[in-house]
XYZ file of C-alpha atoms in Angstrom:
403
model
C 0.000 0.000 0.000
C 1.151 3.258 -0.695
C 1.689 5.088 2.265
C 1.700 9.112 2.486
C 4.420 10.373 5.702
C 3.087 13.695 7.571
C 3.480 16.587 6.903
C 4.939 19.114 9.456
C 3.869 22.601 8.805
C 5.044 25.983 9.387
C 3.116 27.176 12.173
C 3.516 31.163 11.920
C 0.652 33.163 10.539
C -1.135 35.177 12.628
C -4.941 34.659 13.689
C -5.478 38.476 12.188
C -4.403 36.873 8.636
C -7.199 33.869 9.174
C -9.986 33.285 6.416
C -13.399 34.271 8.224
C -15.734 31.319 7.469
C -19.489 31.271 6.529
C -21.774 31.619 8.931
C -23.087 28.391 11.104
C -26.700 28.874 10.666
C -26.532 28.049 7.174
C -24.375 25.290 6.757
C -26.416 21.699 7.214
C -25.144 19.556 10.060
C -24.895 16.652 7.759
C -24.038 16.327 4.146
C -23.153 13.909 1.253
C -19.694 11.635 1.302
C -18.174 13.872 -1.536
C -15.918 15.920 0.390
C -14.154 13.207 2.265
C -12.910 11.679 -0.919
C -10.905 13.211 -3.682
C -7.041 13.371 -3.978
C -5.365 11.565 0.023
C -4.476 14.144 2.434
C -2.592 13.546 5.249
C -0.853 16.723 7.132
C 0.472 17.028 10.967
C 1.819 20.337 12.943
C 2.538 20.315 17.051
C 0.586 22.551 18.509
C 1.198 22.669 22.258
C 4.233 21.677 24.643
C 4.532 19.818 27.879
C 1.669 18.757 29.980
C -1.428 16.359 28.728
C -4.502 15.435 27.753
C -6.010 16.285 24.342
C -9.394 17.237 23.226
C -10.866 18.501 19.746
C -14.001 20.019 18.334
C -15.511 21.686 15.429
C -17.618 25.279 16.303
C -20.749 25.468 14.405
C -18.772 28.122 12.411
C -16.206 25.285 11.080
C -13.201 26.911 13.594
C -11.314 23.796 15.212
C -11.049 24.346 18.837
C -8.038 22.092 20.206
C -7.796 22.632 23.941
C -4.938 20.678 26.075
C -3.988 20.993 29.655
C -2.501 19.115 32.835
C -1.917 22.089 35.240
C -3.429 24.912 33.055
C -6.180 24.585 30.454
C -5.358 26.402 27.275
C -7.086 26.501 23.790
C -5.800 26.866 20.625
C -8.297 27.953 17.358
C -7.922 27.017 13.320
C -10.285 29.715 11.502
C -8.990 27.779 8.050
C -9.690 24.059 8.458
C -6.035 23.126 10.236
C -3.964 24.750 8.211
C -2.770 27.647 10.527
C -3.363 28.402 14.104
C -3.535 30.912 16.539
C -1.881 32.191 19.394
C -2.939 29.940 22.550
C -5.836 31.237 24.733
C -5.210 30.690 28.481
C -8.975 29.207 30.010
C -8.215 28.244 33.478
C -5.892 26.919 36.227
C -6.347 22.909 36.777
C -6.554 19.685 35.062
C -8.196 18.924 31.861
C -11.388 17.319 32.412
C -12.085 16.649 29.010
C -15.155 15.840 27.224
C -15.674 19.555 25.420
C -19.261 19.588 24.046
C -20.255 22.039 21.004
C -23.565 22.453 21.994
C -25.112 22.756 18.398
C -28.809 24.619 19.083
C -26.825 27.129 20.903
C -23.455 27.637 18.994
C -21.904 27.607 22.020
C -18.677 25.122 23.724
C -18.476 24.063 27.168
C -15.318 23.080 28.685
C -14.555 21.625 31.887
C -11.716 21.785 34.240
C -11.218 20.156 37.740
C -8.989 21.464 40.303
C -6.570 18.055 40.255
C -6.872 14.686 39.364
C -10.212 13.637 40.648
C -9.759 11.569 44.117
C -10.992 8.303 44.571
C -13.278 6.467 46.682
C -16.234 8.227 46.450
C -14.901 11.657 47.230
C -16.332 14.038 45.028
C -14.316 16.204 42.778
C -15.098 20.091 42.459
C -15.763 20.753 38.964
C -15.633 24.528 36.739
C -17.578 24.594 33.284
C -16.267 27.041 30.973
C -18.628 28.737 28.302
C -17.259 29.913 25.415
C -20.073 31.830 23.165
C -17.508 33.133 20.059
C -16.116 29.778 18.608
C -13.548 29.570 21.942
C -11.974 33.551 21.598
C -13.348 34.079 24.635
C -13.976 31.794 27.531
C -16.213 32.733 30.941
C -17.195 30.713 34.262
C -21.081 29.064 33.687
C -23.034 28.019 36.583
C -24.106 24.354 36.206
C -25.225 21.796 38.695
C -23.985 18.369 38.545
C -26.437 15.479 40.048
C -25.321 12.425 41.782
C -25.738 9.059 40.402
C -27.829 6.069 41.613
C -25.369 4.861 43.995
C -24.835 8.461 45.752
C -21.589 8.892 43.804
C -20.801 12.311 41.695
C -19.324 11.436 38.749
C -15.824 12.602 37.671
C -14.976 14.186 34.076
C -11.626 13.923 33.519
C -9.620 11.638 30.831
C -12.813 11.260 28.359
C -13.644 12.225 24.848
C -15.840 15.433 23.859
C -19.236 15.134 24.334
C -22.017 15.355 21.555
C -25.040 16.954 20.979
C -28.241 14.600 19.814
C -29.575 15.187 16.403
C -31.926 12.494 16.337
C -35.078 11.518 18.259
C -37.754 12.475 20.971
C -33.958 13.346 22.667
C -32.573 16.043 19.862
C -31.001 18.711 21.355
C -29.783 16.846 24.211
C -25.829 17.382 25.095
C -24.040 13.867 26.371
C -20.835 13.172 27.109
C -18.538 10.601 29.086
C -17.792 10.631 32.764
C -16.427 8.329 35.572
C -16.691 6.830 39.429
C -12.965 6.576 40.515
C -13.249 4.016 43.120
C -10.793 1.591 43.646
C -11.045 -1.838 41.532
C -13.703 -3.569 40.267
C -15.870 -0.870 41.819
C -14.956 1.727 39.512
C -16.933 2.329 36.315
C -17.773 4.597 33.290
C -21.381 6.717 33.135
C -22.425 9.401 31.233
C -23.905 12.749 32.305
C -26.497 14.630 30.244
C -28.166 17.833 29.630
C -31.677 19.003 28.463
C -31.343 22.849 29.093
C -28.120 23.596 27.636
C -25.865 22.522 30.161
C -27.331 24.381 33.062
C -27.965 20.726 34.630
C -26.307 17.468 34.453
C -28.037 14.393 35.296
C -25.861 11.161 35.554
C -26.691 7.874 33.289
C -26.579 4.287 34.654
C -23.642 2.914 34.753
C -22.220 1.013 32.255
C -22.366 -2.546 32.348
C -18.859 -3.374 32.213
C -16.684 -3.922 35.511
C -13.923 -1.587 35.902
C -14.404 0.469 32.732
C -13.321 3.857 32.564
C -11.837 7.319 30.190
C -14.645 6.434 27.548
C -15.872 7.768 23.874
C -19.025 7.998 22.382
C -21.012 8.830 19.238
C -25.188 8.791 18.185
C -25.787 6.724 14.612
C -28.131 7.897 12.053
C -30.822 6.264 13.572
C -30.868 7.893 17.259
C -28.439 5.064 18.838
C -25.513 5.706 21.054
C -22.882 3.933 21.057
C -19.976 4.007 24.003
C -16.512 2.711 24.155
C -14.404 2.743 27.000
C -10.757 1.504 28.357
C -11.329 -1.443 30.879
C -8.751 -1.603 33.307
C -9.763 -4.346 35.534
C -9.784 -8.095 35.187
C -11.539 -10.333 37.827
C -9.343 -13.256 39.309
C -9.622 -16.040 36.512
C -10.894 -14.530 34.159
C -9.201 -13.824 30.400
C -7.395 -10.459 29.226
C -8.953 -9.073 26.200
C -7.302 -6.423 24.365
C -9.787 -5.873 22.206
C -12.193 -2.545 22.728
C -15.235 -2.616 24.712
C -18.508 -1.099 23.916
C -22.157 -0.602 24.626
C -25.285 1.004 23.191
C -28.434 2.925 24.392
C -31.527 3.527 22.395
C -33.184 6.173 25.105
C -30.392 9.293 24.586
C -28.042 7.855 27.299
C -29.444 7.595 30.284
C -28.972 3.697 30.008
C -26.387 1.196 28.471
C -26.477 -2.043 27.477
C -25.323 -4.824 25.265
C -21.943 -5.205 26.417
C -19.694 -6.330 23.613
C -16.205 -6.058 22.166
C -15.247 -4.467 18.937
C -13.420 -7.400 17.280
C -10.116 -5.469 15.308
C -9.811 -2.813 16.967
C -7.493 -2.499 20.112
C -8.255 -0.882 23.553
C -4.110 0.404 23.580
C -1.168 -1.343 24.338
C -1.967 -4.747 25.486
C 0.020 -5.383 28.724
C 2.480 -3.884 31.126
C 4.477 -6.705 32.727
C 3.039 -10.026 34.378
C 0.973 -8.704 36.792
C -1.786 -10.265 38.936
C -5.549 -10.288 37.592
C -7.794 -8.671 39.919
C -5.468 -6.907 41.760
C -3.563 -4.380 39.863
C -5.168 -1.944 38.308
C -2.330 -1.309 35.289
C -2.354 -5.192 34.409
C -4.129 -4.068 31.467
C -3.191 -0.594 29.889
C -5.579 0.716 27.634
C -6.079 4.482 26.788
C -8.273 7.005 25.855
C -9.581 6.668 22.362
C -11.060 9.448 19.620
C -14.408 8.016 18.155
C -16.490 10.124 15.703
C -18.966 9.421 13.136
C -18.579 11.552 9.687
C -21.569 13.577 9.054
C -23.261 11.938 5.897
C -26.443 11.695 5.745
C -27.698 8.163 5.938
C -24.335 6.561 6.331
C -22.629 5.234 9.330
C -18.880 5.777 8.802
C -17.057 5.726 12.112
C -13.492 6.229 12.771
C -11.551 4.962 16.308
C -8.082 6.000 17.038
C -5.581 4.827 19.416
C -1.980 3.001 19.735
C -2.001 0.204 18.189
C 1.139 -2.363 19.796
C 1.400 -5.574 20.783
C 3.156 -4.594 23.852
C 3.130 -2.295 26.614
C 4.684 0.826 24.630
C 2.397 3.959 23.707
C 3.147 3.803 20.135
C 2.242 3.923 16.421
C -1.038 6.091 16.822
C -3.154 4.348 14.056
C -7.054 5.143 12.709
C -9.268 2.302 12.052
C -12.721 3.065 9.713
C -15.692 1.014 9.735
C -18.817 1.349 7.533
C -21.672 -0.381 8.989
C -21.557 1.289 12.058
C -19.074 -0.694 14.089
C -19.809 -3.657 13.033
C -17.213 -4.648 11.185
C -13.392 -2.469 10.802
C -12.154 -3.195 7.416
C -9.521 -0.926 7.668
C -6.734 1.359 9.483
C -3.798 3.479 8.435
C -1.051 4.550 10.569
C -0.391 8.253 11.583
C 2.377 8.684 13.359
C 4.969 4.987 14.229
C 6.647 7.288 17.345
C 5.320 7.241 20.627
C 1.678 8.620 20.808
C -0.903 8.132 23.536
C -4.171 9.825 24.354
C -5.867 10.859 21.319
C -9.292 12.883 20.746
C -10.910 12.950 17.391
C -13.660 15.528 14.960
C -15.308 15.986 11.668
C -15.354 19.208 9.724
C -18.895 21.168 9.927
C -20.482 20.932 5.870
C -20.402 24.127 4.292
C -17.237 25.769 6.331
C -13.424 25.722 5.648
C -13.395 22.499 7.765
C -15.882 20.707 6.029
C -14.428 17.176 4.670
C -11.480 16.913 6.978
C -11.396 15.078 10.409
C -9.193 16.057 12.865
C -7.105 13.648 15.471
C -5.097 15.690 18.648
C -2.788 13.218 20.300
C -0.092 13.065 22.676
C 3.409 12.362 21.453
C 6.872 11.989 23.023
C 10.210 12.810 21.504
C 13.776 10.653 22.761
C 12.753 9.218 26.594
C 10.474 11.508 27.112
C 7.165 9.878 27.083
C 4.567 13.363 26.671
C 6.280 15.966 24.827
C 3.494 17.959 24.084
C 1.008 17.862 21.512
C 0.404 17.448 18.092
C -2.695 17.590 15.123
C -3.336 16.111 12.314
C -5.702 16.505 9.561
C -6.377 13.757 6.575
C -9.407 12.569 4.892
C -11.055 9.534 4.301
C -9.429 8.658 0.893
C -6.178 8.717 2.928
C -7.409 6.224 5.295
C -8.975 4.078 2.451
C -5.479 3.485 1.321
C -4.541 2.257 4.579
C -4.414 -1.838 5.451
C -6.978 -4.293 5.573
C -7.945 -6.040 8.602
C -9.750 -8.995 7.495
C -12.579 -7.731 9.560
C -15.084 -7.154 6.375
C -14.712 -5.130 3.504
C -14.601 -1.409 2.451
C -18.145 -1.560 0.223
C -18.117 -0.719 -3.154
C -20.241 2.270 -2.496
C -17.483 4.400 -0.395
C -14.570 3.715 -2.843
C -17.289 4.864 -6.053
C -17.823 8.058 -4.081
């Protein structure tokens, strides 16, 4: 297979010099499969140094708002689909909490931030949510109240993927997006926590029926259904490691979860970290955070997962996988970047702006010994990751590679 290397660019142009793109309220959310195809595009440009955790999204307006933080949360903003970026935007003191939602009735982002890494059993971790109302120029505190779940727990919101907003259903409108109980193992689990008004109030989901899960991603189908992977880090006594990815659905806008199941090719991260007890240790298996979107065509259900893809225990070779059917099968993948790479975060352009065709994947990477040098982006399309290599889990159909 013909393979195309990244692309480093030139990051100097200032945000002054930035393309102003059309305006959100009349570009659909969804459109055809078109502009993900044509010639294979595959570009990459660091964007922030030191610290962690990664998290992308698209404004309404088709700016790509990369934020990234481990002791400060700062934002960076694209106003040209990638290509250039601008100066960084300082949000916040504390960690990254992840799971940025675009809220798309409003036009506005959300971001969250906790004080330090959350605690664990039970204690509950303060929380800020940022509001951003001009594409992330700007960010101010929002008042929000966060509910506690079923079993008197408050769920956590660091280390997860963006959140979405529901397009589909009696729940459209709706903002959902990943959260967490750190307790210690096997009591520890992955939830959601949802909004009907905007993001004023968060109610938690049940929890999702897989022990020890945790730092999860999820994505709604055409058809309404949501779909939820997460990193399981626990293994009862006896029973078998699977480094495969775990997932679950919901069909009622995710406040529950079930079907638990395992996506067959695709892998949850590096596979092990030593010889290590089962259902005692907590690293025995070492997954990661994982970027899951859905491209916006109408009708179609092309996902895309990202994440390290080794045999061993090393964060490397961050790799994209593709499926067409919705995650049923993952014909594909095509590696981004064979150096080391961990936490990753992925988005889809917004139809009818400068970003519209691209998708977007913000990962960790590390440079000599040092495991998490900063940050990098980069931006391909899906004819790049057509040319990728086949899995043997199903086949790319006939109707993505005629366009």
């Amino acid at each position: 297979m013909n393979r195309h290397k990244p692309l480093i660019l030139v990051n100097a142009l200032a945000a002054l010099l930035l393309p102003i793109v059309p305006s959100a309220a009349t570009s659909p959310q969804e459109t055809n499969l078109e502009p993900f195809l044509g010639n294979p595009v595959l570009e990459a440009q660091d964007i922030f140094n030191g610290e962690r955790f990664p998290n992308v999204v698209v404004a309404l307006d088709g700016t790509v708002v990369a934020t990234w933080g481990k002791q400060e949360v700062r934002v960076r903003r694209s106003r040209d689909g990638g290509q250039t970026w601008g100066a960084e935007i300082h949000v916040g003191a504390g960690i990254h909490a992840g799971g940025a939602i675009v809220d798309e009735k409003s036009g506005d982002i959300l971001l969250f931030t906790h004080p330090k890494h959350p605690p664990t059993d039970g204690e509950h971790a303060p929380r800020t949510l940022f509001r951003s109302k001009d594409s992330g120029r700007s960010w101010e505190k929002s008042e929000a109240t966060f509910k506690m779940d079923t079993n008197g727990y408050l769920p956590s919101l660091h280390m997860a993927e963006h959140g979405i907003t529901l397009r589909h259903g009696e729940h459209a409108g709706r903002l959902v997006r990943p959260a967490r109980i750190y307790r210690r193992s096997p009591e520890r689990y992955s939830t959601a926590i949802f909004s009907n008004n905007g993001g004023q109030d968060w109610i938690p989901s049940s929890p999702l029926p897989i022990q020890g899960a945790g730092e999860g991603s999820l994505l709604e189908l055409s058809d309404g259904q949501l779909v939820y992977t997460a990193r399981r880090s626990y293994f009862a006594e006896g029973q078998e490691y699977l480094a495969q990815r775990h997932y679950v659905t919901s069909g009622d806008g995710g406040q529950t979860w079930q079907d638990p199941s395992l996506f067959k090719v695709i892998p949850d991260g590096p596979r092990y970290r030593g010889k290590q007890k089962q259902g005692s240790n907590y690293n025995g298996h070492f997954g990661m955070i994982s970027g899951f979107v859905r491209l916006p065509i109408q009708g179609r259900d092309i996902l895309l997962y990202s994440n390290a893809d080794h045999d061993g225990h090393e964060r490397v070779k961050m790799t994209v996988w593709a499926s067409f059917d919705g995650g049923a099968t993952w014909p594909v993948k095509r590696l981004v970047d064979g150096g080391m790479s961990a936490y990753s975060s992925l988005a889809t352009g917004r139809p009818g702006t400068a970003s519209e065709g691209k998708v977007f994947l913000q990962y960790e990477y590390g440079e000599g010994r040092q495991q998490y040098a900063g940050c990098r982006i980069a931006r391909f399309n899906l004819s790049w990751v057509l040319e990728g290599e086949m899995t043997g889990d199903g086949k790319v159909p006939c109707w993505v590679t005629q366009g």
